[in-house]
mmCIF file of C-alpha atoms and ligand atoms in Angstrom:
data_model
loop_
_atom_site.group_PDB
_atom_site.id
_atom_site.type_symbol
_atom_site.label_atom_id
_atom_site.label_comp_id
_atom_site.label_asym_id
_atom_site.label_seq_id
_atom_site.Cartn_x
_atom_site.Cartn_y
_atom_site.Cartn_z
ATOM 1 C CA MET L 1 -11.947 -12.245 -15.967
ATOM 2 C CA THR L 2 -12.325 -11.147 -19.612
ATOM 3 C CA ASN L 3 -9.486 -10.178 -21.885
ATOM 4 C CA ASN L 4 -10.421 -6.486 -21.849
ATOM 5 C CA GLN L 5 -10.656 -6.224 -18.094
ATOM 6 C CA LYS L 6 -7.588 -4.310 -16.979
ATOM 7 C CA ASP L 7 -8.885 -3.110 -13.625
ATOM 8 C CA THR L 8 -6.717 -5.494 -11.611
ATOM 9 C CA LEU L 9 -3.078 -4.515 -11.506
ATOM 10 C CA VAL L 10 -0.335 -6.891 -10.415
ATOM 11 C CA LEU L 11 2.816 -5.047 -9.372
ATOM 12 C CA PHE L 12 6.072 -6.963 -9.002
ATOM 13 C CA ASP L 13 9.250 -6.111 -7.156
ATOM 14 C CA VAL L 14 12.321 -6.896 -9.313
ATOM 15 C CA ASP L 15 15.368 -8.283 -7.398
ATOM 16 C CA GLY L 16 14.599 -11.575 -5.653
ATOM 17 C CA THR L 17 11.062 -11.595 -7.094
ATOM 18 C CA LEU L 18 11.292 -11.483 -10.914
ATOM 19 C CA THR L 19 15.042 -12.159 -11.067
ATOM 20 C CA MET L 20 17.813 -13.266 -8.755
ATOM 21 C CA PRO L 21 19.442 -10.087 -7.296
ATOM 22 C CA ARG L 22 20.931 -7.990 -10.143
ATOM 23 C CA ASN L 23 20.653 -10.964 -12.536
ATOM 24 C CA GLN L 24 18.721 -11.289 -15.784
ATOM 25 C CA VAL L 25 15.160 -12.470 -16.120
ATOM 26 C CA THR L 26 14.606 -16.051 -17.354
ATOM 27 C CA SER L 27 12.480 -16.982 -20.362
ATOM 28 C CA ASN L 28 10.151 -18.912 -17.990
ATOM 29 C CA MET L 29 9.442 -15.725 -16.062
ATOM 30 C CA LEU L 30 8.830 -13.709 -19.237
ATOM 31 C CA GLU L 31 6.362 -16.408 -20.370
ATOM 32 C CA ALA L 32 4.556 -16.300 -17.007
ATOM 33 C CA LEU L 33 4.274 -12.481 -17.161
ATOM 34 C CA ALA L 34 2.994 -12.631 -20.750
ATOM 35 C CA LYS L 35 0.398 -15.202 -19.672
ATOM 36 C CA LEU L 36 -0.729 -12.900 -16.857
ATOM 37 C CA SER L 37 -1.104 -9.998 -19.264
ATOM 38 C CA ASP L 38 -2.903 -12.168 -21.866
ATOM 39 C CA SER L 39 -5.305 -13.256 -19.108
ATOM 40 C CA GLY L 40 -6.436 -9.638 -18.811
ATOM 41 C CA PHE L 41 -4.398 -8.281 -15.893
ATOM 42 C CA SER L 42 -2.460 -5.048 -15.944
ATOM 43 C CA VAL L 43 1.168 -5.806 -15.135
ATOM 44 C CA GLY L 44 3.668 -3.427 -13.564
ATOM 45 C CA ILE L 45 7.065 -3.481 -11.917
ATOM 46 C CA VAL L 46 8.333 -1.418 -9.004
ATOM 47 C CA GLY L 47 12.020 -1.436 -8.105
ATOM 48 C CA GLY L 48 14.446 0.643 -6.092
ATOM 49 C CA SER L 49 17.017 0.534 -8.885
ATOM 50 C CA ASP L 50 17.224 3.088 -11.672
ATOM 51 C CA VAL L 51 15.855 2.460 -15.177
ATOM 52 C CA SER L 52 19.203 1.426 -16.648
ATOM 53 C CA LYS L 53 19.744 -1.335 -14.065
ATOM 54 C CA ILE L 54 16.173 -2.636 -14.361
ATOM 55 C CA ALA L 55 16.492 -2.589 -18.171
ATOM 56 C CA GLU L 56 19.712 -4.658 -17.990
ATOM 57 C CA GLN L 57 17.779 -7.260 -16.009
ATOM 58 C CA LEU L 58 14.428 -7.337 -17.816
ATOM 59 C CA CYS L 59 14.832 -5.970 -21.345
ATOM 60 C CA LYS L 60 17.393 -5.222 -23.985
ATOM 61 C CA THR L 61 17.241 -1.432 -23.762
ATOM 62 C CA GLN L 62 15.862 1.307 -21.527
ATOM 63 C CA GLU L 63 13.522 2.408 -24.330
ATOM 64 C CA ALA L 64 12.121 -1.110 -24.718
ATOM 65 C CA LEU L 65 11.552 -1.379 -20.963
ATOM 66 C CA LYS L 66 9.328 1.713 -20.897
ATOM 67 C CA PHE L 67 6.554 0.000 -22.871
ATOM 68 C CA ALA L 68 7.292 -3.654 -22.056
ATOM 69 C CA PHE L 69 4.900 -3.480 -19.061
ATOM 70 C CA ASP L 70 1.729 -1.507 -18.410
ATOM 71 C CA TYR L 71 3.662 0.365 -15.705
ATOM 72 C CA VAL L 72 7.371 0.705 -14.956
ATOM 73 C CA PHE L 73 8.176 2.292 -11.609
ATOM 74 C CA SER L 74 11.922 2.667 -11.169
ATOM 75 C CA GLU L 75 13.480 4.354 -8.124
ATOM 76 C CA ASN L 76 10.257 3.342 -6.302
ATOM 77 C CA GLY L 77 8.153 5.350 -8.793
ATOM 78 C CA LEU L 78 10.136 8.583 -8.842
ATOM 79 C CA VAL L 79 10.960 7.726 -12.451
ATOM 80 C CA ALA L 80 7.757 6.219 -13.820
ATOM 81 C CA PHE L 81 6.295 5.208 -17.170
ATOM 82 C CA GLN L 82 2.857 4.046 -18.284
ATOM 83 C CA LYS L 83 2.369 2.198 -21.562
ATOM 84 C CA ASP L 84 0.374 4.395 -23.950
ATOM 85 C CA ALA L 85 -2.494 2.194 -25.174
ATOM 86 C CA THR L 86 -3.212 4.575 -28.054
ATOM 87 C CA GLU L 87 0.239 4.265 -29.549
ATOM 88 C CA ASN L 88 2.302 1.256 -30.586
ATOM 89 C CA GLU L 89 5.508 1.190 -28.521
ATOM 90 C CA GLY L 90 4.574 4.472 -26.842
ATOM 91 C CA TYR L 91 4.655 5.477 -23.199
ATOM 92 C CA ILE L 92 3.736 8.352 -20.924
ATOM 93 C CA GLU L 93 6.155 9.638 -18.280
ATOM 94 C CA LEU L 94 4.302 9.950 -14.973
ATOM 95 C CA SER L 95 6.673 11.405 -12.394
ATOM 96 C CA LYS L 96 8.873 14.458 -12.319
ATOM 97 C CA ASN L 97 9.939 14.938 -8.712
ATOM 98 C CA SER L 98 13.527 14.694 -7.489
ATOM 99 C CA MET L 99 15.274 14.227 -4.160
ATOM 100 C CA VAL L 100 17.373 17.366 -4.536
ATOM 101 C CA GLN L 101 14.221 19.446 -5.153
ATOM 102 C CA GLU L 102 12.652 17.893 -2.079
ATOM 103 C CA ILE L 103 15.448 18.242 0.484
ATOM 104 C CA GLY L 104 17.698 20.930 -1.056
ATOM 105 C CA GLU L 105 21.326 20.905 -2.135
ATOM 106 C CA GLU L 106 22.683 21.741 1.316
ATOM 107 C CA LYS L 107 21.097 18.760 3.076
ATOM 108 C CA LEU L 108 21.975 16.475 0.178
ATOM 109 C CA GLN L 109 25.643 17.415 0.483
ATOM 110 C CA GLU L 110 25.541 16.995 4.252
ATOM 111 C CA ILE L 111 24.339 13.418 3.758
ATOM 112 C CA ILE L 112 26.871 12.661 1.011
ATOM 113 C CA ASN L 113 29.739 14.102 3.069
ATOM 114 C CA PHE L 114 28.704 12.142 6.155
ATOM 115 C CA CYS L 115 28.513 8.891 4.142
ATOM 116 C CA LEU L 116 31.902 9.438 2.495
ATOM 117 C CA LEU L 117 33.558 10.228 5.831
ATOM 118 C CA TYR L 118 31.909 7.223 7.520
ATOM 119 C CA MET L 119 32.901 4.851 4.705
ATOM 120 C CA SER L 120 36.462 6.188 4.651
ATOM 121 C CA GLN L 121 36.836 4.883 8.205
ATOM 122 C CA ILE L 122 35.797 1.296 7.453
ATOM 123 C CA THR L 123 38.213 -1.394 6.289
ATOM 124 C CA LEU L 124 36.661 -4.248 4.300
ATOM 125 C CA PRO L 125 38.116 -7.349 2.593
ATOM 126 C CA CYS L 126 37.876 -5.311 -0.610
ATOM 127 C CA LYS L 127 36.708 -1.889 -1.755
ATOM 128 C CA ARG L 128 36.067 -0.792 -5.336
ATOM 129 C CA GLY L 129 34.627 2.399 -6.893
ATOM 130 C CA THR L 130 31.330 4.343 -6.999
ATOM 131 C CA PHE L 131 30.530 4.623 -3.311
ATOM 132 C CA VAL L 132 27.704 7.121 -3.800
ATOM 133 C CA GLU L 133 25.357 7.001 -6.791
ATOM 134 C CA TYR L 134 23.048 9.969 -7.262
ATOM 135 C CA ARG L 135 19.651 9.042 -8.700
ATOM 136 C CA ARG L 136 16.622 11.250 -9.278
ATOM 137 C CA GLY L 137 14.656 9.859 -6.350
ATOM 138 C CA MET L 138 17.387 8.662 -3.996
ATOM 139 C CA LEU L 139 21.039 8.370 -3.144
ATOM 140 C CA ASN L 140 22.441 4.855 -3.283
ATOM 141 C CA VAL L 141 25.407 4.419 -0.960
ATOM 142 C CA SER L 142 27.663 1.359 -1.080
ATOM 143 C CA PRO L 143 30.554 0.660 1.368
ATOM 144 C CA ILE L 144 32.253 -1.762 -1.081
ATOM 145 C CA GLY L 145 31.403 0.419 -4.107
ATOM 146 C CA ARG L 146 29.026 -0.360 -6.964
ATOM 147 C CA ALA L 147 31.968 -1.062 -9.299
ATOM 148 C CA CYS L 148 32.611 -4.437 -7.617
ATOM 149 C CA SER L 149 32.375 -7.688 -9.589
ATOM 150 C CA GLN L 150 29.559 -10.216 -9.090
ATOM 151 C CA LYS L 151 31.919 -12.392 -7.011
ATOM 152 C CA GLU L 152 32.974 -9.429 -4.841
ATOM 153 C CA ARG L 153 29.294 -8.455 -4.489
ATOM 154 C CA ASP L 154 28.334 -11.960 -3.273
ATOM 155 C CA GLU L 155 31.298 -12.017 -0.848
ATOM 156 C CA PHE L 156 30.420 -8.602 0.562
ATOM 157 C CA PHE L 157 26.815 -9.733 1.065
ATOM 158 C CA GLN L 158 28.010 -12.684 3.193
ATOM 159 C CA TYR L 159 30.566 -10.518 5.059
ATOM 160 C CA ASP L 160 27.875 -7.922 5.773
ATOM 161 C CA LYS L 161 25.561 -10.593 7.212
ATOM 162 C CA GLN L 162 28.283 -11.496 9.734
ATOM 163 C CA HIS L 163 29.624 -8.018 10.497
ATOM 164 C CA GLY L 164 26.553 -5.771 10.133
ATOM 165 C CA ILE L 165 28.455 -3.166 8.109
ATOM 166 C CA ARG L 166 25.313 -1.703 6.553
ATOM 167 C CA SER L 167 23.072 -1.989 9.606
ATOM 168 C CA ASP L 168 25.686 -0.131 11.702
ATOM 169 C CA MET L 169 25.917 2.547 9.031
ATOM 170 C CA VAL L 170 22.123 2.877 8.917
ATOM 171 C CA LYS L 171 22.121 3.391 12.729
ATOM 172 C CA ALA L 172 24.775 6.103 12.434
ATOM 173 C CA LEU L 173 22.839 7.813 9.652
ATOM 174 C CA GLU L 174 19.573 7.613 11.594
ATOM 175 C CA ASP L 175 21.238 9.177 14.654
ATOM 176 C CA LYS L 176 22.837 11.955 12.658
ATOM 177 C CA PHE L 177 19.791 12.818 10.517
ATOM 178 C CA SER L 178 17.016 11.966 12.983
ATOM 179 C CA SER L 179 15.185 15.273 12.462
ATOM 180 C CA CYS L 180 15.437 15.344 8.675
ATOM 181 C CA ASN L 181 12.592 13.048 7.565
ATOM 182 C CA ILE L 182 14.990 10.860 5.612
ATOM 183 C CA LYS L 183 14.713 7.074 5.319
ATOM 184 C CA PHE L 184 17.758 4.772 5.119
ATOM 185 C CA SER L 185 16.824 1.414 3.644
ATOM 186 C CA ILE L 186 18.798 -1.792 3.010
ATOM 187 C CA GLY L 187 17.182 -3.084 -0.190
ATOM 188 C CA GLY L 188 19.780 -5.139 -2.029
ATOM 189 C CA GLN L 189 23.113 -6.867 -1.408
ATOM 190 C CA ILE L 190 25.762 -4.137 -1.261
ATOM 191 C CA SER L 191 24.116 -0.779 -0.652
ATOM 192 C CA ILE L 192 21.785 1.479 1.304
ATOM 193 C CA ASP L 193 19.046 3.549 -0.353
ATOM 194 C CA VAL L 194 18.574 7.060 1.053
ATOM 195 C CA PHE L 195 15.356 8.940 0.268
ATOM 196 C CA PRO L 196 12.724 11.221 1.842
ATOM 197 C CA VAL L 197 10.278 9.428 4.200
ATOM 198 C CA GLY L 198 7.322 8.173 2.126
ATOM 199 C CA TRP L 199 9.394 7.745 -1.029
ATOM 200 C CA ASP L 200 9.499 3.981 -0.511
ATOM 201 C CA LYS L 201 7.608 1.733 -2.947
ATOM 202 C CA THR L 202 4.228 3.130 -1.796
ATOM 203 C CA TYR L 203 5.205 6.285 -3.722
ATOM 204 C CA CYS L 204 4.123 4.571 -6.960
ATOM 205 C CA LEU L 205 0.588 3.869 -5.713
ATOM 206 C CA GLN L 206 -0.559 7.476 -6.284
ATOM 207 C CA PHE L 207 -0.346 6.807 -10.055
ATOM 208 C CA VAL L 208 -2.547 3.694 -10.053
ATOM 209 C CA GLU L 209 -4.844 3.791 -7.004
ATOM 210 C CA LYS L 210 -7.653 5.692 -8.765
ATOM 211 C CA THR L 211 -7.551 3.743 -12.015
ATOM 212 C CA HIS L 212 -7.539 0.170 -10.677
ATOM 213 C CA GLU L 213 -10.127 -1.613 -8.576
ATOM 214 C CA SER L 214 -7.551 -3.850 -6.962
ATOM 215 C CA ILE L 215 -3.772 -3.815 -6.821
ATOM 216 C CA HIS L 216 -1.744 -6.896 -5.996
ATOM 217 C CA PHE L 217 1.853 -6.473 -4.873
ATOM 218 C CA VAL L 218 4.360 -9.326 -5.072
ATOM 219 C CA GLY L 219 7.720 -9.050 -3.305
ATOM 220 C CA ASP L 220 10.356 -10.986 -1.372
ATOM 221 C CA LYS L 221 11.427 -8.480 1.325
ATOM 222 C CA THR L 222 7.999 -7.999 2.875
ATOM 223 C CA SER L 223 8.931 -8.282 6.583
ATOM 224 C CA PRO L 224 9.392 -5.113 8.713
ATOM 225 C CA GLY L 225 12.735 -3.529 7.743
ATOM 226 C CA GLY L 226 12.598 -5.005 4.215
ATOM 227 C CA ASN L 227 12.192 -2.565 1.327
ATOM 228 C CA ASP L 228 8.913 -4.211 0.212
ATOM 229 C CA TYR L 229 7.326 -3.968 3.659
ATOM 230 C CA GLU L 230 5.551 -0.614 3.278
ATOM 231 C CA ILE L 231 3.834 -1.382 -0.035
ATOM 232 C CA PHE L 232 3.116 -4.996 1.001
ATOM 233 C CA SER L 233 1.318 -3.836 4.146
ATOM 234 C CA ASP L 234 -0.352 -0.775 2.590
ATOM 235 C CA GLU L 235 -4.154 -0.920 2.728
ATOM 236 C CA ARG L 236 -4.330 -0.081 -0.999
ATOM 237 C CA THR L 237 -2.634 -3.353 -1.979
ATOM 238 C CA ILE L 238 -3.209 -7.085 -1.638
ATOM 239 C CA GLY L 239 0.257 -8.217 -0.561
ATOM 240 C CA HIS L 240 1.958 -11.501 -1.511
ATOM 241 C CA THR L 241 5.322 -12.769 -0.241
ATOM 242 C CA VAL L 242 7.526 -14.928 -2.449
ATOM 243 C CA THR L 243 10.884 -16.542 -1.708
ATOM 244 C CA CYS L 244 12.445 -16.558 -5.199
ATOM 245 C CA PRO L 245 11.536 -16.137 -8.902
ATOM 246 C CA GLU L 246 10.313 -19.779 -9.205
ATOM 247 C CA ASP L 247 7.896 -19.094 -6.342
ATOM 248 C CA THR L 248 6.682 -15.989 -8.223
ATOM 249 C CA ILE L 249 5.889 -18.107 -11.299
ATOM 250 C CA LYS L 250 3.727 -20.404 -9.125
ATOM 251 C CA LEU L 251 1.969 -17.389 -7.601
ATOM 252 C CA ILE L 252 1.242 -15.932 -11.055
ATOM 253 C CA ASP L 253 -0.612 -19.166 -11.941
ATOM 254 C CA GLU L 254 -2.576 -18.919 -8.691
ATOM 255 C CA ILE L 255 -3.523 -15.285 -9.377
ATOM 256 C CA ILE L 256 -4.685 -16.189 -12.890
ATOM 257 C CA ILE L 257 -6.979 -18.993 -11.717
ATOM 258 C CA SER L 258 -8.288 -17.204 -8.598
HETATM 259 O O1 M1P K 301 16.779 -4.862 -4.890
HETATM 260 C C1 M1P K 301 16.671 -3.515 -4.994
HETATM 261 C C2 M1P K 301 18.014 -2.829 -4.770
HETATM 262 O O2 M1P K 301 18.915 -3.219 -5.813
HETATM 263 C C3 M1P K 301 20.183 -2.633 -5.751
HETATM 264 O O3 M1P K 301 20.792 -2.996 -4.530
HETATM 265 P P1 M1P K 301 22.266 -3.640 -4.411
HETATM 266 O O4 M1P K 301 23.071 -3.108 -5.537
HETATM 267 O O5 M1P K 301 22.716 -3.231 -3.045
HETATM 268 O O6 M1P K 301 22.061 -5.136 -4.516
HETATM 269 C C4 M1P K 301 20.117 -1.124 -5.756
HETATM 270 O O7 M1P K 301 19.785 -0.686 -7.058
HETATM 271 C C5 M1P K 301 19.131 -0.619 -4.744
HETATM 272 O O8 M1P K 301 18.915 0.761 -4.967
HETATM 273 C C6 M1P K 301 17.807 -1.338 -4.837
HETATM 274 O O9 M1P K 301 16.963 -0.954 -3.780
#
């Protein structure tokens, strides 16, 4: 591959793939990504989180994040940026859609009210604040609350594995909203993402499928039910499964020499 050849895009999931969940990127990973880009590949990220959370993990500021990669797809691509090659530190915003435009205020409130009522009837070892976070492309719903500390987050994750708090809630939501074309997805450690069917990570592919000959996707939750499954198994991508960020660094070397 030559240095000018940008027709192969490598898209990375964030949590569990580039970083440990909700943690910061290491200098080794940044070096590996820079090497991939210097070897002539286009490099992009696609995460369920919003721009501010991804920026905390990968960059100093939200502005810096927008041109740090060739593509930044936050909220699965509902909030999306492409580096502007004609301008130093410039970017183009690619996506404008929103969940409330798609499903309407009434349905959105029905879902929020159902979640709040359901969560008010659960007792957990601890509960904190911010149980529903509204994002442009999804609702993020957390039984413990997003305001929990890292320690409380890790403890909830273990508790949830034993007690199925989130999987039970997903079942209840699926029963209640079965005719609404809404997907309920367990992506991270403490929450459930709620978005229209099809607004999973494959949403971002519409922005790159015509401009790249091949698209690699690298993620850790690639089994059915995981939030990387749809894009990993999509016929437009070459899917790779990794187990942790160190594994991703090894895979980057393999992609470069392949
Ligand atoms: O890994 C992606 C997920 O990261 C966060 O999940 P949690 O806070 O539950 O660990 C959220 O931003 C979620 O939306 C996202 O899918």
